[in-house]
Short mmCIF file of C-alpha atoms and ligand atoms in Angstrom, two decimals:
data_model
loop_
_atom_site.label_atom_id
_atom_site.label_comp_id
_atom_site.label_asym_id
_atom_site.label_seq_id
_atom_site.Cartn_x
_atom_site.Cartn_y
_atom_site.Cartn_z
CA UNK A 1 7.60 -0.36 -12.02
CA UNK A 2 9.23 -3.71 -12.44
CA UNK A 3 6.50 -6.75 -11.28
CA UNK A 4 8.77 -8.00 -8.75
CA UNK A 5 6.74 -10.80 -8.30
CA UNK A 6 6.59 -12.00 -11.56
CA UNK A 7 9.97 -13.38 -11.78
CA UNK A 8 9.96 -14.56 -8.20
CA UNK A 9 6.76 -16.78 -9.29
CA UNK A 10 8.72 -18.06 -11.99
CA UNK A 11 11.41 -19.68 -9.85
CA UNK A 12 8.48 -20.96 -7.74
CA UNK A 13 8.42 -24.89 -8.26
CA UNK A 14 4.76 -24.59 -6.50
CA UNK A 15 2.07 -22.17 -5.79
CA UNK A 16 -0.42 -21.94 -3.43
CA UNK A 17 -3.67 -20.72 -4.52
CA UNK A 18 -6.88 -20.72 -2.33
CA UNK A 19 -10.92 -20.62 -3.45
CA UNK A 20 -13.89 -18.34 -3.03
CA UNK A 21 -14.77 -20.39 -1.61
CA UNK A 22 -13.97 -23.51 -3.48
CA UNK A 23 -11.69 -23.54 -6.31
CA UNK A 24 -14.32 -23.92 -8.73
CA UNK A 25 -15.83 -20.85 -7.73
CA UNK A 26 -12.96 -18.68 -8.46
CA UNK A 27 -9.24 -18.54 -7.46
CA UNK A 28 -6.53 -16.30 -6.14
CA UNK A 29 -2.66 -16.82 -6.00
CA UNK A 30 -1.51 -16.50 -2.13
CA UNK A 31 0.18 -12.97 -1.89
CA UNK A 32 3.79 -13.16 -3.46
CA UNK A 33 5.12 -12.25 0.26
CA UNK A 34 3.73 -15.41 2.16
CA UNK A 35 3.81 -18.01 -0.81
CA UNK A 36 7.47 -18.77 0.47
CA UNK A 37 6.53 -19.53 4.26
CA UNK A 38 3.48 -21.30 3.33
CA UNK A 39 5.46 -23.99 1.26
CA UNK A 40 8.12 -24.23 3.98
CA UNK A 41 6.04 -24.69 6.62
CA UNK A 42 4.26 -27.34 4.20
CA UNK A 43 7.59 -28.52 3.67
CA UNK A 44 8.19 -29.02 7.65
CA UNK A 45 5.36 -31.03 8.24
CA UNK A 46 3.71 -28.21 9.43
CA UNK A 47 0.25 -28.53 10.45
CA UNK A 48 -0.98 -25.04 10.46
CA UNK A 49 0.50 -21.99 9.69
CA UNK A 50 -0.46 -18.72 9.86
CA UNK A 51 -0.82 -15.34 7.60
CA UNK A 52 -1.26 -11.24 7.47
CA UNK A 53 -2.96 -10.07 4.33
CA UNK A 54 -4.20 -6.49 3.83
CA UNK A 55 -5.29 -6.36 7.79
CA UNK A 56 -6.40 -9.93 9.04
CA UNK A 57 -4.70 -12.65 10.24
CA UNK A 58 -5.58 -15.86 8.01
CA UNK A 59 -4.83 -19.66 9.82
CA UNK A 60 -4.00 -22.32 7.40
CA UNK A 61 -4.68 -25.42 7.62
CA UNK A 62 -2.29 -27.25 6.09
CA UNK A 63 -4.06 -30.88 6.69
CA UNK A 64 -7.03 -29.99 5.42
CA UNK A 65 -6.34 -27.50 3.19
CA UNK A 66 -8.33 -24.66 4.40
CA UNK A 67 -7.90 -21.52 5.37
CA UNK A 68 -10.10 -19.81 8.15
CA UNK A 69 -10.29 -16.20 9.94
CA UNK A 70 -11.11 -15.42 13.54
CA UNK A 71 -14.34 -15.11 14.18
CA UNK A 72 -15.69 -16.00 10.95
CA UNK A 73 -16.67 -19.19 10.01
CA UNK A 74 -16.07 -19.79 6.22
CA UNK A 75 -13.63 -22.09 5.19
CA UNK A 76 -11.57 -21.45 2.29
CA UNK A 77 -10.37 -24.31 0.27
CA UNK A 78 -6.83 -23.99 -0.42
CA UNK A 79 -4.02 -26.09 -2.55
CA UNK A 80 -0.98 -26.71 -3.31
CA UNK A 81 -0.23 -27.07 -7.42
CA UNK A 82 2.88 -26.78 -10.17
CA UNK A 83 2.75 -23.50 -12.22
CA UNK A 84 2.52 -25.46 -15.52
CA UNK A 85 -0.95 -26.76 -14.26
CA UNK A 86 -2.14 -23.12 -13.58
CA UNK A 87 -4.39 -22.64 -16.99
CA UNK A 88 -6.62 -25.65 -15.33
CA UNK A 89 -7.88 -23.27 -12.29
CA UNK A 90 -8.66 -20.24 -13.83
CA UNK A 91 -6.38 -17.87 -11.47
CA UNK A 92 -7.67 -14.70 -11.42
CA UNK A 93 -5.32 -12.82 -10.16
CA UNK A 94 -2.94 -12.71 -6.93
CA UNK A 95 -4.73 -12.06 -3.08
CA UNK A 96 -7.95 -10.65 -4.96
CA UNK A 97 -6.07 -8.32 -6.61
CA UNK A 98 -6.64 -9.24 -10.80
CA UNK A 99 -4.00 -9.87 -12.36
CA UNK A 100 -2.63 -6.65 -14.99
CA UNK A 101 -2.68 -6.76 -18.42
CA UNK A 102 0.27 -4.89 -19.74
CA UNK A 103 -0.19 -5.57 -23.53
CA UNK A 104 -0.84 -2.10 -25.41
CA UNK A 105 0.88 1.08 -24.78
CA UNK A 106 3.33 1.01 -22.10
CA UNK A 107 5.16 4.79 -21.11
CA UNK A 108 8.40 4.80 -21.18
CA UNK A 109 9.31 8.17 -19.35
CA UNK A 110 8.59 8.01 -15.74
CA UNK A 111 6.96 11.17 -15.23
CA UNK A 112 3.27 12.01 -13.76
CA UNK A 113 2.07 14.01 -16.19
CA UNK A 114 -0.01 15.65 -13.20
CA UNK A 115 2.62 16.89 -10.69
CA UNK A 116 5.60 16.37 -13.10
CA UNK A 117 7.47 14.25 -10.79
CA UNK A 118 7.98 10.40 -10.90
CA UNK A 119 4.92 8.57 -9.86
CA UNK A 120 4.99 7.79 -6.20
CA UNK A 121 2.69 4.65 -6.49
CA UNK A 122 2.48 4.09 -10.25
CA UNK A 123 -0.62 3.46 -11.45
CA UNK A 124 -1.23 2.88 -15.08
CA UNK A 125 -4.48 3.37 -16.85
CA UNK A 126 -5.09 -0.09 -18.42
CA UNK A 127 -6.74 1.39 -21.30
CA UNK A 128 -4.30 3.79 -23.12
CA UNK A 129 -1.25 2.53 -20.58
CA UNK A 130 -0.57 6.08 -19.36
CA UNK A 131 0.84 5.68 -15.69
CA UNK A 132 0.62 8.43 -12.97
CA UNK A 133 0.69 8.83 -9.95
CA UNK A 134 -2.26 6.36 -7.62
CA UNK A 135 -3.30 10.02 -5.27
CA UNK A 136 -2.78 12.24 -8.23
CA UNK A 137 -4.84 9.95 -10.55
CA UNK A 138 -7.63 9.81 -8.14
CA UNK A 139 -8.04 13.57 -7.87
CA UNK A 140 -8.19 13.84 -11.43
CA UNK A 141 -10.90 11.00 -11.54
CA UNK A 142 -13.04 12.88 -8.37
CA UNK A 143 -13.06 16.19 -10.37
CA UNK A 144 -14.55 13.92 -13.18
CA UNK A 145 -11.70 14.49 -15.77
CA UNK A 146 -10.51 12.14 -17.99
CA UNK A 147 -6.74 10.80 -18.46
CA UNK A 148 -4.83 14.23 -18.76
CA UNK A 149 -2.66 12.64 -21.28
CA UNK A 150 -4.87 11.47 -24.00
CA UNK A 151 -8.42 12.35 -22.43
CA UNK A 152 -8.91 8.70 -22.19
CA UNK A 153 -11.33 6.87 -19.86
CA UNK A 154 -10.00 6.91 -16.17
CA UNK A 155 -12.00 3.36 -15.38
CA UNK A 156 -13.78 3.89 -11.84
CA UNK A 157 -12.46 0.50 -10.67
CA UNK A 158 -8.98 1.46 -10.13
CA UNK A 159 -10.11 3.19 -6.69
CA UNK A 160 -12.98 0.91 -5.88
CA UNK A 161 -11.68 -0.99 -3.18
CA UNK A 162 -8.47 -1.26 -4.57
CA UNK A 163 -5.86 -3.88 -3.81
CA UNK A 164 -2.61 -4.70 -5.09
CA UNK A 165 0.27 -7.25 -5.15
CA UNK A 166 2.98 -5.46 -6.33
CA UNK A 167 3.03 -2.19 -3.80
CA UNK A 168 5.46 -2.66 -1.51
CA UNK A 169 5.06 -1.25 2.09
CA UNK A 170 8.29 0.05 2.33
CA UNK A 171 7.84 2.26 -0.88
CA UNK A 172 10.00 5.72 -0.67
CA UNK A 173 9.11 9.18 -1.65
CA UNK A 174 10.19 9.84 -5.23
CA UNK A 175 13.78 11.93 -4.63
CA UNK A 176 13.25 14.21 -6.86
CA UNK A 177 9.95 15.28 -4.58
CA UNK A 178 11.60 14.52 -1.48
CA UNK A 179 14.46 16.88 -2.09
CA UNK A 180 12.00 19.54 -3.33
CA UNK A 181 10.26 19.24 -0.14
CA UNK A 182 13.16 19.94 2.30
CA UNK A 183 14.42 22.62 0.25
CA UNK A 184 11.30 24.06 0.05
CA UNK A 185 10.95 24.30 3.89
CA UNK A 186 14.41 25.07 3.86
CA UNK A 187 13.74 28.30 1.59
CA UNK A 188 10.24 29.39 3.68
CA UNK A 189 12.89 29.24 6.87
CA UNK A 190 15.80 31.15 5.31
CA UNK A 191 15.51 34.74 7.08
CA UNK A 192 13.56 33.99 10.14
CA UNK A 193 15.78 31.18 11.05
CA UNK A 194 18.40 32.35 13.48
CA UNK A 195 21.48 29.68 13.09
CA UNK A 196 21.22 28.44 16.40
CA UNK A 197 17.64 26.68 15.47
CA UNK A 198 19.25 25.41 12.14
CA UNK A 199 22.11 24.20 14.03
CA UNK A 200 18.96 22.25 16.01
CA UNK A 201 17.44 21.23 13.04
CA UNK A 202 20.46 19.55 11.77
CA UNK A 203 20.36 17.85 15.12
CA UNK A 204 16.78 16.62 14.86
CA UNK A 205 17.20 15.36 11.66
CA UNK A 206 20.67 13.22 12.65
CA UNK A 207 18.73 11.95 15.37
CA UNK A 208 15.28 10.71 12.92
CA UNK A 209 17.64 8.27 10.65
CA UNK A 210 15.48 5.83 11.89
CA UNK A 211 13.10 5.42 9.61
CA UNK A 212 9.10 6.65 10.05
CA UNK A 213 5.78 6.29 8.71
CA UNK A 214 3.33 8.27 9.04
CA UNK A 215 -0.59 6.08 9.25
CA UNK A 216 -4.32 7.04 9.15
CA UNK A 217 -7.18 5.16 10.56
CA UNK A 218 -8.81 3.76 7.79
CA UNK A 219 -12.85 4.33 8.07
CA UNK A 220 -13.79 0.60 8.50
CA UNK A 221 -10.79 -0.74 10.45
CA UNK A 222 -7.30 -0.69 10.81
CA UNK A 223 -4.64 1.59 9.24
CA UNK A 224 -3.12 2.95 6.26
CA UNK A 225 0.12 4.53 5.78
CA UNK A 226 0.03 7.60 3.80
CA UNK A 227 0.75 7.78 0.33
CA UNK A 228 5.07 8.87 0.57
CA UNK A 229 5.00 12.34 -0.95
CA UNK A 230 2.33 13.64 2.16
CA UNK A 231 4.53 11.26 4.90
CA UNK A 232 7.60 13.16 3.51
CA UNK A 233 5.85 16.86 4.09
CA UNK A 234 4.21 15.53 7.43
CA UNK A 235 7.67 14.50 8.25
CA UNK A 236 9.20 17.87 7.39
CA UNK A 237 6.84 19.66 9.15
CA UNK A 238 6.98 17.33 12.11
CA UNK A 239 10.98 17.87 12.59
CA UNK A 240 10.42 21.48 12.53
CA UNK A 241 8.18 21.13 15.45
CA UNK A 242 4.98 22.77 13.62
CA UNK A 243 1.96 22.26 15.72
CA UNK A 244 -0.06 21.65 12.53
CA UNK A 245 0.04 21.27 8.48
CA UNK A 246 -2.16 21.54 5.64
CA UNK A 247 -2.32 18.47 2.71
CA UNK A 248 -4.20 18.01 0.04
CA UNK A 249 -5.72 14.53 -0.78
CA UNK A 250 -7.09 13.60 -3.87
CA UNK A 251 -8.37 17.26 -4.12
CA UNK A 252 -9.42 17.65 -0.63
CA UNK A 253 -7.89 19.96 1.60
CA UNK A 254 -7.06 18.13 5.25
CA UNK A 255 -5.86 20.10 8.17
CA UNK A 256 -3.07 18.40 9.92
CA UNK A 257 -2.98 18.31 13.75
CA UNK A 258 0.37 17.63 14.81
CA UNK A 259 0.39 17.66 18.28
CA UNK A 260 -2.93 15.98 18.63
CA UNK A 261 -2.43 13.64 15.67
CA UNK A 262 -5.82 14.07 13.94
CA UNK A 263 -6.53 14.81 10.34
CA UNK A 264 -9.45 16.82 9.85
CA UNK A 265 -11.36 17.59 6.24
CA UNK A 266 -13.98 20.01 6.09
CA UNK A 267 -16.94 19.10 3.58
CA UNK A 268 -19.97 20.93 3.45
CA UNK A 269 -19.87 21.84 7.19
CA UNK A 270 -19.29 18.55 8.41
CA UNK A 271 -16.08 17.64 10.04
CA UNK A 272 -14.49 14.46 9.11
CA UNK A 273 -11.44 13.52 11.63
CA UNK A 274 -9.43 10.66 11.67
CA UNK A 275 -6.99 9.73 13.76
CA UNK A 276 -2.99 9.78 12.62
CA UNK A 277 0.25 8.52 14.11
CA UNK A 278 4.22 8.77 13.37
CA UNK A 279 5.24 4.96 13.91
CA UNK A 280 9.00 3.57 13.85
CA UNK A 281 9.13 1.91 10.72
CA UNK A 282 10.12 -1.09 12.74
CA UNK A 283 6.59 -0.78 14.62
CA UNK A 284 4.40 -1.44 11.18
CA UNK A 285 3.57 -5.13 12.28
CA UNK A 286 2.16 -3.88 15.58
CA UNK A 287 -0.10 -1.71 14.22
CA UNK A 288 -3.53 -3.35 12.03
CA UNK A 289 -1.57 -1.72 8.63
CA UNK A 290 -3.65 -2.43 6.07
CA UNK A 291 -1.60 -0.96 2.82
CA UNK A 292 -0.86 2.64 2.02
CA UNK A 293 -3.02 5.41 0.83
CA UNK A 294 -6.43 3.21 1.05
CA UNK A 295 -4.72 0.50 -1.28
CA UNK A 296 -4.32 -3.19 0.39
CA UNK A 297 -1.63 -4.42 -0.30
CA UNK A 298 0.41 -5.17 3.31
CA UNK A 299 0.62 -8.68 3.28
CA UNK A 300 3.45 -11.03 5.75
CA UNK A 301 4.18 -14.44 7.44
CA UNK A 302 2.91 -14.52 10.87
CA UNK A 303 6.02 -16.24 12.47
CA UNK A 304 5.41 -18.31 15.67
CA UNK A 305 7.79 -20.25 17.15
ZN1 ZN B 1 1.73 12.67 -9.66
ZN1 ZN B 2 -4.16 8.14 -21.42
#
């Protein structure tokens, strides 16, 4: 996938970067998505300003140079500096995420080598470079394989609390999958599907151009919108008016509640349910949307007028 940000932060005559506290304890570059509005607001005379990143809502202080959370009461020391004097801070990487290395081996055919379609959230294995997809990775990682390309080292930290500044929300289902998908329910259909409840389905799906997501409630807080290829079969099913679905998630099965929007797993007895919901895509910013498929990476400008 092409680092959008990286040539946006090379037009950048600024960039904001904020501590861990301090600066001299280790610092981040401001998600590429709010860098803009926190120099214009800076630019304004702004006092404050404000921020969404990966599920809270960050106040900056533009006076001061902090930046503080609700109901917490560290400060964060913020700043304001030219790329060229960058090397001096010691950037890590951008909104906690580190930055990538992409020296080595880099694939140049966009296949998963796991499902054999184009990675829906690429996610390269720093090590030997080969990229799959982030869910399909993971699975292989849980059932304690190694990379199914070269048997290389799948490096647990890609899935420990993972973040990222380069997934955008509004990612779409690979086409390839997407179009396998509806033919697929298409095909299951063919037969038992009189042509007067094709004829509706044709309807239904006219009438859903607007544009949904499908989220989760994440375990700690807030939400996550599924990785695209299950959205696209939740939304396939959904349209056909199927009271429930069955999806497989990093290797674990999950019944799919339609009607009473709750995803339930099934683990050694125990039932895990978590709450789901089909939001207008429109809707995202009224919902706590963290990032998709347990990755943060959902970060906007809180506009206020
Ligand atoms: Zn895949
Ligand atoms: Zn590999």
């Amino acid at each position: 996938m092409p680092p959008a940000s990286k040539k946006k932060k090379s037009t950048r005559e600024y960039i904001w970067i904020y501590g861990c506290p301090t600066l001299k304890e280790g610092c981040f570059e401001f998600h590429p998505n709010v860098q803009e509005h926190i120099e214009k607001s800076f630019n304004r005379g702004k006092k404050m300003c404000q921020i969404y990143v990966f599920g809270d809502t960050w106040d900056l202080d533009l006076v001061q140079m902090i930046k503080t959370k609700k109901d917490d009461h560290d400060k964060y020391q913020i700043k304001r500096i030219i790329p060229s004097k960058a090397k001096k801070y010691h950037i890590q990487g951008i909104s906690e995420a580190y930055y990538k290395k992409m020296e080595g081996f880099r694939q140049t055919d966009n296949i998963c080598n796991i499902c054999l379609y184009p990675p829906s959230i690429p996610t390269r294995i720093q090590d030997c470079g080969h990229e799959f997809c982030f869910a399909c990775l993971k699975s292989n990682y849980m059932m304690g394989l190694e990379c199914p390309t070269c048997r290389g080292r799948i490096p647990p930290e890609l899935f420990r609390d993972p973040k990222r500044y380069d997934l955008p929300i509004d990612i779409e289902c690979p086409v390839e999958y997407a179009n396998d998908c509806t033919s697929m329910f298409a095909l299951t259909e063919e037969g038992k599907c009189s042509a007067n409840s094709s004829v509706q389905l044709r309807r239904s799906q006219r009438s859903t151009r607007t544009k949904y997501y499908w989220i989760y409630q994440a375990t700690d807080y807030g939400w996550y919108r599924y990785d695209p290829k299950n959205e696209k079969y939740l939304e396939e099913s959904y349209i056909r008016k199927k009271s429930s679905c069955t999806i497989f998630i990093c290797g674990f099965k999950m019944s799919i509640n339609l009607k009473s929007n709750v995803q339930e797993r099934i683990s050694e007895g125990e039932v895990h349910r978590r709450k789901i919901k089909r939001i207008k895509a429109g809707d995202l910013k009224n919902h706590r949307v963290r990032g998709i498929s347990g990755i943060q990476s959902y970060a906007y400008p809180v506009i206020s007028e």
